XYZ file of C-alpha atoms in Angstrom:
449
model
C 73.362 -58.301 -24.791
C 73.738 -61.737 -24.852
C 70.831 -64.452 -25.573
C 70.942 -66.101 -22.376
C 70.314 -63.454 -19.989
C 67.423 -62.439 -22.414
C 66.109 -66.035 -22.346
C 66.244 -66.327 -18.230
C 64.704 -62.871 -18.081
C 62.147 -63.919 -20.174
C 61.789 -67.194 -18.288
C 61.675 -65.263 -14.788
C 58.698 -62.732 -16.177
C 56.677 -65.575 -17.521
C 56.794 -67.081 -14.508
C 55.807 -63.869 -12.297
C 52.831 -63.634 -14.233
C 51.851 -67.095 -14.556
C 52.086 -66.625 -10.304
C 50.005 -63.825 -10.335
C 47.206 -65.475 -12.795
C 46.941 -68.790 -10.896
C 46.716 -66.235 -7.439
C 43.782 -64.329 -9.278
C 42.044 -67.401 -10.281
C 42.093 -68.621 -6.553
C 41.143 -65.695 -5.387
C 38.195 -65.713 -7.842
C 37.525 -69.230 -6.492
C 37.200 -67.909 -2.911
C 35.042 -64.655 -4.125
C 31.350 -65.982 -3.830
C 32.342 -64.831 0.026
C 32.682 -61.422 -1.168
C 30.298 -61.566 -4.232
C 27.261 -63.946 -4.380
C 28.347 -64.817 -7.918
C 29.057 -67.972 -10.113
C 32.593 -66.865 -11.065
C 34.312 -69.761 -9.286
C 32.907 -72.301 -10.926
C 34.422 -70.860 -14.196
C 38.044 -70.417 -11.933
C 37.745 -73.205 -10.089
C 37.498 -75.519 -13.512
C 40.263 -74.298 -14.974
C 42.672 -74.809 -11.374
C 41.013 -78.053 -11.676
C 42.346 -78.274 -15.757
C 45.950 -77.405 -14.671
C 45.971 -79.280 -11.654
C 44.934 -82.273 -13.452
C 47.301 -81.708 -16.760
C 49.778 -81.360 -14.077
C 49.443 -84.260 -12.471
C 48.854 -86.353 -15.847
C 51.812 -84.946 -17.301
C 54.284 -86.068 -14.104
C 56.816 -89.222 -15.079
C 56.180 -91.167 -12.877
C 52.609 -89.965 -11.383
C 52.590 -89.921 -7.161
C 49.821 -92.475 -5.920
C 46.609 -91.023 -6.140
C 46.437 -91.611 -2.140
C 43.662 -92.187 0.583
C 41.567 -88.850 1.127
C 41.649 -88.240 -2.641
C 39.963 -91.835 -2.881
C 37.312 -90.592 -0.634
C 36.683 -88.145 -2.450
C 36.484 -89.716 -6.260
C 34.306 -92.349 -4.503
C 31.694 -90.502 -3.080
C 31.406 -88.163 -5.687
C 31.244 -90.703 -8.529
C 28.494 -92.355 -5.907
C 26.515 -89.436 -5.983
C 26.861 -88.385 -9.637
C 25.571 -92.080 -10.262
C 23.088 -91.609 -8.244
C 21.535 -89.056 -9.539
C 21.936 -89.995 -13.245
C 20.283 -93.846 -12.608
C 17.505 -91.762 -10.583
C 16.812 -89.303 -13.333
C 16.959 -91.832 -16.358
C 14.998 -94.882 -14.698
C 12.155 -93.394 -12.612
C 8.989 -91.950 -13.645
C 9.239 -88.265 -14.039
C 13.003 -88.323 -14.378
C 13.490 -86.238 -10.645
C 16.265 -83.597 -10.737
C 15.812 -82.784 -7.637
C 17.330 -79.047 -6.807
C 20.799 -78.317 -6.206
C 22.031 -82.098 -6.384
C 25.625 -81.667 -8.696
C 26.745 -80.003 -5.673
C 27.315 -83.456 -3.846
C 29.331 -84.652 -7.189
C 31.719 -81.884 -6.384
C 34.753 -83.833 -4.446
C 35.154 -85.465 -7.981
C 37.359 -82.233 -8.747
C 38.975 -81.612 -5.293
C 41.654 -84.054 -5.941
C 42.838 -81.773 -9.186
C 42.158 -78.230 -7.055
C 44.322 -79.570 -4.545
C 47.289 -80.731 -6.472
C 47.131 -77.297 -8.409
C 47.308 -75.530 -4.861
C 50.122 -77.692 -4.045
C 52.708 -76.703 -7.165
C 52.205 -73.159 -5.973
C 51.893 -73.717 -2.263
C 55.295 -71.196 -2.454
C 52.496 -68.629 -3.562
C 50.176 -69.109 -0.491
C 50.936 -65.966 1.489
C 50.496 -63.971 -1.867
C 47.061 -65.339 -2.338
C 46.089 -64.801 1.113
C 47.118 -61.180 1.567
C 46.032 -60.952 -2.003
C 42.584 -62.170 -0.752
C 42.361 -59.910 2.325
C 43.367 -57.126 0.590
C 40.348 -57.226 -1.923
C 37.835 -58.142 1.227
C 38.550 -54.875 3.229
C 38.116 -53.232 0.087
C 34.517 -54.880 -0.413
C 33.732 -53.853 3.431
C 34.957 -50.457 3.360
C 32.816 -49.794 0.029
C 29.628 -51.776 0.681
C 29.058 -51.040 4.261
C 25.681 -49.159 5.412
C 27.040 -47.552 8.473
C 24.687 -45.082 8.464
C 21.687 -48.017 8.018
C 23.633 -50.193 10.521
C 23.550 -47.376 13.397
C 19.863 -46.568 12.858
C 18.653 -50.215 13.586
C 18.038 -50.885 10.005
C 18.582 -54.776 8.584
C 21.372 -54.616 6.051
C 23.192 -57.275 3.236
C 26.730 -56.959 3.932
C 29.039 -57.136 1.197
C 27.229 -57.639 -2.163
C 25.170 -60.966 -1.061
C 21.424 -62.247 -1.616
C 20.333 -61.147 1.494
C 21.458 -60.937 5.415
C 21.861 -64.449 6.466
C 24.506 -65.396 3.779
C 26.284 -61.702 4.091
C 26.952 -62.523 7.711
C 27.946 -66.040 7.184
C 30.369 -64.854 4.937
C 31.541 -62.170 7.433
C 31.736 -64.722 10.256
C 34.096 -66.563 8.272
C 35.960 -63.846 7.421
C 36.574 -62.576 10.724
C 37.728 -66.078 11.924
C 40.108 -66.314 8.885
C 41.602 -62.534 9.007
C 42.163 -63.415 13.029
C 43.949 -66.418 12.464
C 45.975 -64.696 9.894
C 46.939 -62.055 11.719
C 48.020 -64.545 14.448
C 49.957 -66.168 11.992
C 51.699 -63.147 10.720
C 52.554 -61.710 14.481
C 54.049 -64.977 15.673
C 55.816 -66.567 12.911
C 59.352 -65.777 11.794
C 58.806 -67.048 8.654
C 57.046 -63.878 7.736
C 58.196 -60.140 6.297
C 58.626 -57.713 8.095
C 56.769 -55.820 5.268
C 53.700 -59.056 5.419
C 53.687 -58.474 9.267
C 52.926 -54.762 8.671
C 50.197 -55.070 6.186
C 48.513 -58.056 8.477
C 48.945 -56.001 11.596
C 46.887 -52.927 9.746
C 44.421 -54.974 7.273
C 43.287 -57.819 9.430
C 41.563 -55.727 13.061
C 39.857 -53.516 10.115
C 38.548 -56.108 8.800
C 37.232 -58.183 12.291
C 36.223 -54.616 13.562
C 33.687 -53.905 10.033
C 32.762 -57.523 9.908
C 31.667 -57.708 13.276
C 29.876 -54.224 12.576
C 27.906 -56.215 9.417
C 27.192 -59.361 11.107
C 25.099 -57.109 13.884
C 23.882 -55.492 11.039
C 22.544 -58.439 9.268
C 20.580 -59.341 12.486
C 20.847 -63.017 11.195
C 20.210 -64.758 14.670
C 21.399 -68.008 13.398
C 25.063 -66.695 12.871
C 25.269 -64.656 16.287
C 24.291 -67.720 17.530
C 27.183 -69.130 16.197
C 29.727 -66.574 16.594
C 28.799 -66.292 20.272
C 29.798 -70.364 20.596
C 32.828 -69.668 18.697
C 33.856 -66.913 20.865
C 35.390 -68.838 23.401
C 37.557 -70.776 21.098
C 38.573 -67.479 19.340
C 39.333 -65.536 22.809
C 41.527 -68.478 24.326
C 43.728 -68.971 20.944
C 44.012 -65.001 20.951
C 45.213 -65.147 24.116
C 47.047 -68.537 23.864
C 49.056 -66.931 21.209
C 49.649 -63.188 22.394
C 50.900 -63.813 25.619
C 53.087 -60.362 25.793
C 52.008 -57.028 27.813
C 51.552 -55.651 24.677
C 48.865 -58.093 23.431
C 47.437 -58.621 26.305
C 46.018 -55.026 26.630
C 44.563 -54.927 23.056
C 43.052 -58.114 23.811
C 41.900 -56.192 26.620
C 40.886 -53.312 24.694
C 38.997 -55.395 22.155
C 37.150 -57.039 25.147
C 35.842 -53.686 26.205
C 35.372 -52.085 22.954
C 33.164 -55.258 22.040
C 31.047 -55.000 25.855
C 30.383 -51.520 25.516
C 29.063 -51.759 22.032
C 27.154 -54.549 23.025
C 25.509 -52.916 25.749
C 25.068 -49.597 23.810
C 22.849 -52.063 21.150
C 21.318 -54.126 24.100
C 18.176 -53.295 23.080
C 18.187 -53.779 19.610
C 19.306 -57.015 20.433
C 16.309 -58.042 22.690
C 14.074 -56.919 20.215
C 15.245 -58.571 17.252
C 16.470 -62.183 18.772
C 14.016 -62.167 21.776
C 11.153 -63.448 20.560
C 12.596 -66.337 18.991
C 14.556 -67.077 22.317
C 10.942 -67.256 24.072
C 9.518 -69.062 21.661
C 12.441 -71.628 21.690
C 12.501 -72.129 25.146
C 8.738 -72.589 25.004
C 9.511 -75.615 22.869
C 12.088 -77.274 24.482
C 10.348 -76.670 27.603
C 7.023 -78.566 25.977
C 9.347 -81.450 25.335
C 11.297 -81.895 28.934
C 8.158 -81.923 30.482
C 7.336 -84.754 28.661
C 5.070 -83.636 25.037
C 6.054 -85.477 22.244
C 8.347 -83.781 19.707
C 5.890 -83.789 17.037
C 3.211 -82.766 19.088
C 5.176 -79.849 20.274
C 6.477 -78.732 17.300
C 2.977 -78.656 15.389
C 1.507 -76.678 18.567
C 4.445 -73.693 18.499
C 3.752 -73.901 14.356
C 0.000 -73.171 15.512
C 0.970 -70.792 18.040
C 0.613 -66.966 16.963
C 2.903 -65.911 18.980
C 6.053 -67.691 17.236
C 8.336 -65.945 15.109
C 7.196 -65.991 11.052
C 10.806 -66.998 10.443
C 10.903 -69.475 13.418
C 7.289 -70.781 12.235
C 8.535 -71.277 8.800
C 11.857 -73.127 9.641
C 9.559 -75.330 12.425
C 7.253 -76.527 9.171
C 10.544 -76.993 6.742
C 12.352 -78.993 9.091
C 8.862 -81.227 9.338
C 8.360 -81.461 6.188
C 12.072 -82.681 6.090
C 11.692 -85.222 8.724
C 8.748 -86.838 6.982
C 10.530 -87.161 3.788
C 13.420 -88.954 5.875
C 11.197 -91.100 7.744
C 10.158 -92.825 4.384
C 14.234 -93.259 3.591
C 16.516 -92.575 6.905
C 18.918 -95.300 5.616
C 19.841 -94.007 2.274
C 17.576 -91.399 1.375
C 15.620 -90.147 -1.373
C 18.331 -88.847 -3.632
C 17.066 -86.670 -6.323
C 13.501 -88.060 -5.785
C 13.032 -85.905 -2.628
C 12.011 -82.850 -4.623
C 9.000 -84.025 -6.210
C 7.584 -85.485 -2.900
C 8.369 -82.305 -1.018
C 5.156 -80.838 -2.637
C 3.243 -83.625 -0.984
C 4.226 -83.033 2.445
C 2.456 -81.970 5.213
C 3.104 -77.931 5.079
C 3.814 -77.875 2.007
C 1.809 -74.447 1.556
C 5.061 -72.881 3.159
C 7.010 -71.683 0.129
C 10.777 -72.689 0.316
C 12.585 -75.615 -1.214
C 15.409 -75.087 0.310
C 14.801 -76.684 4.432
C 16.901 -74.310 5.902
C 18.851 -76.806 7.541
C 22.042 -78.017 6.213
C 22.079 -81.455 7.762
C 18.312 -82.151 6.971
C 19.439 -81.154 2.920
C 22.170 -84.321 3.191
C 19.515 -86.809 4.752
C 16.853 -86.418 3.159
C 19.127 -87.099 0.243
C 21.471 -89.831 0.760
C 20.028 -91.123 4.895
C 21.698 -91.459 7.683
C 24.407 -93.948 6.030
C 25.589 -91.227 3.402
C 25.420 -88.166 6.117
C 27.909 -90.541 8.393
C 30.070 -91.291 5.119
C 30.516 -87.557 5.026
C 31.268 -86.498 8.610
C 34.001 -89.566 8.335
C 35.589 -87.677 5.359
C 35.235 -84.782 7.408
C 36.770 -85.892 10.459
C 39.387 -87.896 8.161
C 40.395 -84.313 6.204
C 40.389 -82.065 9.568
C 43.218 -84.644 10.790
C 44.898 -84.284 7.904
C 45.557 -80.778 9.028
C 46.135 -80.990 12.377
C 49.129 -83.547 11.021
C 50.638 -81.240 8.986
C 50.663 -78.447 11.658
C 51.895 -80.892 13.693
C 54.435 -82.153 11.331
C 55.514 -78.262 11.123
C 54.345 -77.858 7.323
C 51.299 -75.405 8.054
C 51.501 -72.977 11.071
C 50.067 -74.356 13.887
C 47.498 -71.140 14.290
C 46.445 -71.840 10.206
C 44.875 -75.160 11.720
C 43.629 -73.724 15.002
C 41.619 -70.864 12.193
C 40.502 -74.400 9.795
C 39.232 -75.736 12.979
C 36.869 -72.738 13.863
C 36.336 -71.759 10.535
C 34.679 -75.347 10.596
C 32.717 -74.888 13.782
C 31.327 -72.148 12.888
C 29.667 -72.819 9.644
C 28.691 -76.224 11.048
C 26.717 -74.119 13.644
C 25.351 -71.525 10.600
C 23.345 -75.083 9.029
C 21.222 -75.317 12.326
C 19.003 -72.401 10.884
C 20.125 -72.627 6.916
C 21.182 -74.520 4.323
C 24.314 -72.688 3.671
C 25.792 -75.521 2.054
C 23.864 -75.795 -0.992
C 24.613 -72.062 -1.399
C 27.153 -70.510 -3.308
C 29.090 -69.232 -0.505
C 28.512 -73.070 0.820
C 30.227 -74.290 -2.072
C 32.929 -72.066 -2.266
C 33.708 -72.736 1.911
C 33.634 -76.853 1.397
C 35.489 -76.639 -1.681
C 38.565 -74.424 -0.582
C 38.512 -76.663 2.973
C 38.453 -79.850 1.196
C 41.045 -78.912 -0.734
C 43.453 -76.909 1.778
C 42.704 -80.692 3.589
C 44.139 -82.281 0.980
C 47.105 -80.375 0.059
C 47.992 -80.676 3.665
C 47.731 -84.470 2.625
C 49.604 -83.819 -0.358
C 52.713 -82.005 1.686
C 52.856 -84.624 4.133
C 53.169 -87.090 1.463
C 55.785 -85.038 0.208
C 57.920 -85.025 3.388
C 57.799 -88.598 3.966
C 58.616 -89.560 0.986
C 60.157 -86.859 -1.466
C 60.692 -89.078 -3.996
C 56.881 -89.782 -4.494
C 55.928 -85.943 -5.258
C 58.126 -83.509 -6.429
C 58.282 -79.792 -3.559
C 55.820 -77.868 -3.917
C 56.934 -74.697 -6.148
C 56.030 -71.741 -8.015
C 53.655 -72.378 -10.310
C-alpha cells in the first residue's frame, strides 16, 4: 500500500473524530437542560479556546464585526463593574451570581467555533435530541405524574427549572421536526429519525411540564401555544398533517379535561388571588398599598406571598438606583429591606435581577442587543442560510423563557445560562454566515471542524 492513501485515510479519521469531539462538547454545553450540572462551563471554555485559536490563527483575521462589539462591550462593562465595586467600597460587595453578566465576553469565540463546523449542525442537533428522549424516557415518574403527585423532570433542582427546561425542549424538538419534514436538504434517513424522536419527545415533555405543576411555565406555554399551533399548521398544510395536527389537538383537550381538576386545584388559588390584586389596583388602590394588603392577606398563596415580598423588596432596592443600579452592592442591602425575613436571594423575577443591578439604562442596553441578535436571525433565514422554521423555533424559544422570568429568575440559573449562551451565539453565527455570503473573501465557508 502506498503512503498516500495511508496519509489521506489517516487525515479523513482524524477529522471524523475531531467532528464527533467538538459535537460532544456542544452537546455538553447545551446539557444543564437535561442535567442541572456545571459541565458546560468546563465545554463551553474550551469551544471558546478553539474558537478563539481559530480565529487568532486566520491570515488575514475577518473584522471582529458589530454584534460581537456588543457583546465585548457590555461584558467588559460589567466585569469592570464589578471588580471597581468589589475593590473600592467598604465591604468589598460580591454580590451573588454577578460573572454571569460578564459572560458575552466569550460569545464572540463560541460563535466562531460553531461557525467552522456549522457543516456539523444537524449532527449535533439529532445528536442532542437523541440523548434528551433518552433522559425523558429514564427519569420520568409516570406513575407519580398520574397520581397527582409534584415531580422534577429530568434530573433538575426542583419543578420550576425541570419544566422550563421541558418547555424549551418541546418548542425546539417541534421546530426541528418541522424542519426535517419540509426541507429537502435533509436525509431521508434524518427525516425518519426526526419524524419518530421529536412527537416522543413533545408528547413526555408535555407529560413533565403538567407534572411539575410550575404555574409560571403553563402560563407561558399556554401564550406560546398560539404561535406554536399556527406555524404547525402554517407549515403542514397537507391532508396528512392536517389530521395529526388534528389528532394532537384532541389528544391534548381530552387530557386536559381528564386533569381539569387537578388543574383548578393547584393554579386556582393563585388565579383568585391575582385577580384580587389587579382588581385592588383598577379600582383605583395604589400599587404598593395593594400589594402589601394581598402579602397580609391569609388567603394568598405561600408561593404567591413570597414572590409579592421579593419583588418589593426588589423595587425598593431599584428605587434608590433605577438609572444604573446597584451592581454588586445590591446584595448586601437586600438584608435591609423591608421583608427581608422572607428567605430567598434570588427575586424570582428575571427582569427585577438585571435592574436592580445595572437600572433601567443597562436593562434597555440589553433588550437592544436582544432585539439587534433576534434580527440577525430572521436575516439569515431570510437570506436562505438557516431554515426559515429554525428562526420561527429561536423566536418562540425566546418568548417563552422571556415569559418563564415573570415568576423566576431563570436567568441567573444554570439552565439560564446555558439558554442565553447557545442563543447569543446561534445569533451570532447567523451574523457570522451572513458576513460570509456577502463577502466570501472576509471569512473563509464554514466547514468541518
Amino acid at each position: 500500500m502506498s503512503v498516500r492513501p495511508v496519509a489521506l485515510q489517516l487525515k479523513t479519521s482524524w477529522q471524523t473524530a475531531t467532528g464527533w469531539l467538538l459535537t460532544a462538547l456542544w452537546v455538553v454545553t447545551a446539557s444543564a437542560t437535561l442535567i442541572e450540572n456545571d459541565a458546560y462551563r468546563y465545554s463551553g471554555i474550551v469551544l471558546m479556546i478553539y474558537g478563539g485559536v481559530a480565529y487568532c490563527a486566520m491570515r488575514p483575521r475577518p473584522p471582529v464585526g458589530g454584534p460581537a462589539w456588543l457583546c465585548i462591550g457590555w461584558g467588559s462593562y460589567a466585569l469592570g463593574r464589578f471588580l471597581l465595586q468589589y475593590l473600592l467600597e467598604a465591604g468589598h460587595p460580591q454580590g451573588d451570581g454577578e460573572l454571569m453578566y460578564a459572560m458575552p465576553l466569550a460569545f464572540p469565540s463560541l460563535a466562531f467555533a460553531l461557525y467552522l463546523g456549522w457543516s456539523r449542525i444537524q449532527q449535533i442537533v439529532a445528536t442532542y435530541f437523541g440523548v434528551a428522549l433518552a433522559m425523558l424516557v429514564f427519569t420520568t415518574h409516570y406513575r407519580a405524574v398520574i397520581d397527582g403527585e409534584t415531580v422534577r423532570p429530568l434530573i433538575q433542582h426542583n419543578p420550576i427549572h425541570g419544566a422550563v427546561c421541558c418547555g424549551v425542549i418541546l418548542i425546539m424538538a417541534i421546530f426541528w421536526l418541522i424542519h426535517c419534514r419540509t426541507s429537502a436538504n435533509v436525509s431521508n434517513r434524518m427525516r425518519s429519525y426526526a419524524t419518530v424522536v421529536a412527537p416522543l419527545i413533545a408528547l413526555l415533555c408535555l407529560f413533565c411540564i403538567y407534572g411539575a405543576k410550575s404555574k409560571g411555565v403553563w402560563l407561558a406555554l399556554v401564550c406560546c401555544a398560539p404561535f406554536l399551533l399556527f406555524s404547525i399548521v402554517g407549515w403542514f398544510r397537507t391532508t396528512s398533517g392536517l389530521i395529526a395536527i388534528g389528532c394532537l389537538m384532541l389528544t391534548a383537550t381530552i387530557g386536559g379535561y381528564a386533569v381539569h381538576r387537578n388543574l383548578e386545584k393547584t393554579a386556582g388559588p393563585t388565579f383568585v388571588a391575582t385577580s384580587g390584586l389587579f382588581g385592588d389596583i383598577i379600582s383605583g388602590d395604589p400599587v404598593g398599598a395593594a400589594v402589601a394588603s394581598r402579602i397580609d392577606d391569609r388567603t394568598t398563596p405561600v408561593a404567591m406571598d413570597e414572590r409579592l415580598q421579593l419583588w418589593s423588596n426588589a423595587y425598593e432596592l431599584l428605587s434608590s438606583a433605577p438609572i444604573f443600579g446597584l451592581g454588586n452592592a445590591w446584595e448586601p442591602r437586600w438584608h435591609q429591606t423591608h421583608y427581608r425575613a422572607v428567605d430567598y436571594a434570588a427575586m424570582h423575577n428575571g427582569y427585577l435581577e438585571i435592574l436592580v443591578r445595572y437600572g433601567v439604562a443597562g436593562a434597555l442596553f440589553l433588550a437592544g442587543m436582544a432585539f439587534a441578535f433576534l434580527r440577525r436571525v430572521e436575516k439569515a433565514a431570510q437570506m436562505g442560510l438557516i431554515p426559515t422554521a429554525v428562526s420561527h423555533g429561536y423566536l418562540i424559544v425566546q418568548i417563552f423563557f422571556g415569559l418563564t422570568l415573570l415568576s423566576n429568575s431563570n436567568n441567573r440559573l444554570a439552565i439560564g445560562e446555558t439558554i442565553i449562551m447557545l442563543s447569543f451565539t446561534f445569533a451570532l453565527t447567523c451574523h457570522l454566515l451572513i458576513r460570509a455570503a456577502s463577502a466570501p473573501s472576509h471569512l473563509p465557508a464554514g466547514r468541518d471542524a
